[in-house]
Amino acid sequence: MPTLILVRHGRSTANTGGVLAGWTPGVALDERGNAQAAALPGRLAALPIAEVVTSPLQRCQETLQPLLDARPELRAHTDERIGECHYGDWSGRKLAELKDEPLMEVVQAHPSAAAFPGGESMRSMQTRAAEAVREWNARVERDHGADAVYLMCSHGDIIKSLVADALGLHLDLFQRISVEPCSITAIRYTRLRPFLVRLGDTGDLASLAPREEPPGDEATVGGGAGAP
């Protein structure tokens, strides 16, 4: 079965603004996010990418554009199932104000029981994304062979949930996974099991350096802004 390259979108204006974007329209890459996207073709240059699949959201489309410009033979397929979690009434709100919501504790400690008001549950988010990957695995293998490599550009919580699925981790453990903006995660699927071969690779170790304000012990819903 194929190898899936998961790319989280580059840093967005919502990431730097501390806003939970969700499906809010008009959320674009910021200056650093555009630079991250511009570097993506070089980072992926050695890979024979057979297909490209993307979330319909603007920040993912912008992240992929330099890669598509560099490889005109590729066309991006849009799949809503790998779009961001539907955060419902939380969408567009500041993360700082959401931290005091009782639901946030559930999102952090027991996400399989978390359902966003006016939105979807984290459980259904993982299910739709995993179903999309399995369908694309079959399609890519059929059209390009079992050793093919394909790429999906998606969002932090989606990618974390797919990693948990690949590792056989309960969704309640997925907040232990971290994927920064424009990071690359790779999963090689086989008949018997998936193999996680890269996780959150940015090619930059700056995010490991001590920060003036330590990141704390809670996972950032939506994925966070990455290294300062």
PDB file of C-alpha atoms in Angstrom, residues 8-21 27-34 36 59 84 94-95 155-157 160 177-183 200 202 204 206-208 211 213 215 218-228:
ATOM      1  CA  ARG A   8       0.157  20.627   8.000  1.00  0.00           C
ATOM      2  CA  HIS A   9      -0.597  24.016   6.453  1.00  0.00           C
ATOM      3  CA  GLY A  10       1.912  26.819   7.003  1.00  0.00           C
ATOM      4  CA  ARG A  11       1.547  29.268   9.852  1.00  0.00           C
ATOM      5  CA  SER A  12      -1.645  31.287   9.489  1.00  0.00           C
ATOM      6  CA  THR A  13      -2.918  34.624  10.689  1.00  0.00           C
ATOM      7  CA  ALA A  14      -5.185  32.720  13.092  1.00  0.00           C
ATOM      8  CA  ASN A  15      -2.208  30.828  14.548  1.00  0.00           C
ATOM      9  CA  THR A  16      -0.337  34.022  15.343  1.00  0.00           C
ATOM     10  CA  GLY A  17      -3.505  35.738  16.519  1.00  0.00           C
ATOM     11  CA  GLY A  18      -4.299  32.958  18.981  1.00  0.00           C
ATOM     12  CA  VAL A  19      -7.654  32.309  17.308  1.00  0.00           C
ATOM     13  CA  LEU A  20      -9.331  28.939  16.808  1.00  0.00           C
ATOM     14  CA  ALA A  21     -10.034  29.297  13.104  1.00  0.00           C
ATOM     15  CA  VAL A  27      -7.849  32.682   7.115  1.00  0.00           C
ATOM     16  CA  ALA A  28      -4.634  33.055   5.117  1.00  0.00           C
ATOM     17  CA  LEU A  29      -0.978  32.251   5.657  1.00  0.00           C
ATOM     18  CA  ASP A  30       1.038  34.944   7.397  1.00  0.00           C
ATOM     19  CA  GLU A  31       4.482  36.070   6.194  1.00  0.00           C
ATOM     20  CA  ARG A  32       6.246  33.154   7.838  1.00  0.00           C
ATOM     21  CA  GLY A  33       3.630  30.730   6.573  1.00  0.00           C
ATOM     22  CA  ASN A  34       4.210  31.903   3.014  1.00  0.00           C
ATOM     23  CA  GLN A  36       7.299  27.877   4.800  1.00  0.00           C
ATOM     24  CA  ARG A  59      -4.550  28.117   4.341  1.00  0.00           C
ATOM     25  CA  GLU A  84     -10.383  21.118   9.885  1.00  0.00           C
ATOM     26  CA  LYS A  94      -9.632  33.448  21.080  1.00  0.00           C
ATOM     27  CA  LEU A  95      -7.962  30.402  22.584  1.00  0.00           C
ATOM     28  CA  HIS A 155      -4.688  20.576   9.800  1.00  0.00           C
ATOM     29  CA  GLY A 156      -3.143  19.941  13.189  1.00  0.00           C
ATOM     30  CA  ASP A 157      -5.955  18.054  14.887  1.00  0.00           C
ATOM     31  CA  LYS A 160      -2.722  14.128  15.052  1.00  0.00           C
ATOM     32  CA  ILE A 177       1.200  14.305  19.623  1.00  0.00           C
ATOM     33  CA  SER A 178       2.545  17.598  18.268  1.00  0.00           C
ATOM     34  CA  VAL A 179       2.732  18.737  14.630  1.00  0.00           C
ATOM     35  CA  GLU A 180       3.968  22.252  13.854  1.00  0.00           C
ATOM     36  CA  PRO A 181       2.940  24.427  10.898  1.00  0.00           C
ATOM     37  CA  CYS A 182       4.239  23.102   7.574  1.00  0.00           C
ATOM     38  CA  SER A 183       5.644  20.014   9.284  1.00  0.00           C
ATOM     39  CA  GLY A 200       6.174  16.588  12.631  1.00  0.00           C
ATOM     40  CA  THR A 202      10.175  20.668   9.944  1.00  0.00           C
ATOM     41  CA  ASP A 204      14.356  22.966  11.985  1.00  0.00           C
ATOM     42  CA  ALA A 206      14.368  25.848  16.809  1.00  0.00           C
ATOM     43  CA  SER A 207      11.113  24.726  18.386  1.00  0.00           C
ATOM     44  CA  LEU A 208      13.096  22.619  20.871  1.00  0.00           C
ATOM     45  CA  ARG A 211      11.233  29.840  25.323  1.00  0.00           C
ATOM     46  CA  GLU A 213       7.183  31.643  28.092  1.00  0.00           C
ATOM     47  CA  PRO A 215       4.461  26.181  26.319  1.00  0.00           C
ATOM     48  CA  GLU A 218      -1.992  21.652  27.597  1.00  0.00           C
ATOM     49  CA  ALA A 219      -2.235  20.882  23.893  1.00  0.00           C
ATOM     50  CA  THR A 220      -3.219  23.796  21.678  1.00  0.00           C
ATOM     51  CA  VAL A 221      -6.551  23.026  20.069  1.00  0.00           C
ATOM     52  CA  GLY A 222      -6.126  23.342  16.314  1.00  0.00           C
ATOM     53  CA  GLY A 223      -2.358  22.837  16.493  1.00  0.00           C
ATOM     54  CA  GLY A 224      -0.694  26.090  17.588  1.00  0.00           C
ATOM     55  CA  ALA A 225       1.661  28.482  15.835  1.00  0.00           C
ATOM     56  CA  GLY A 226       4.912  26.537  16.178  1.00  0.00           C
ATOM     57  CA  ALA A 227       8.323  27.955  17.041  1.00  0.00           C
ATOM     58  CA  PRO A 228       8.411  31.733  17.644  1.00  0.00           C
TER      59      PRO A 228
END
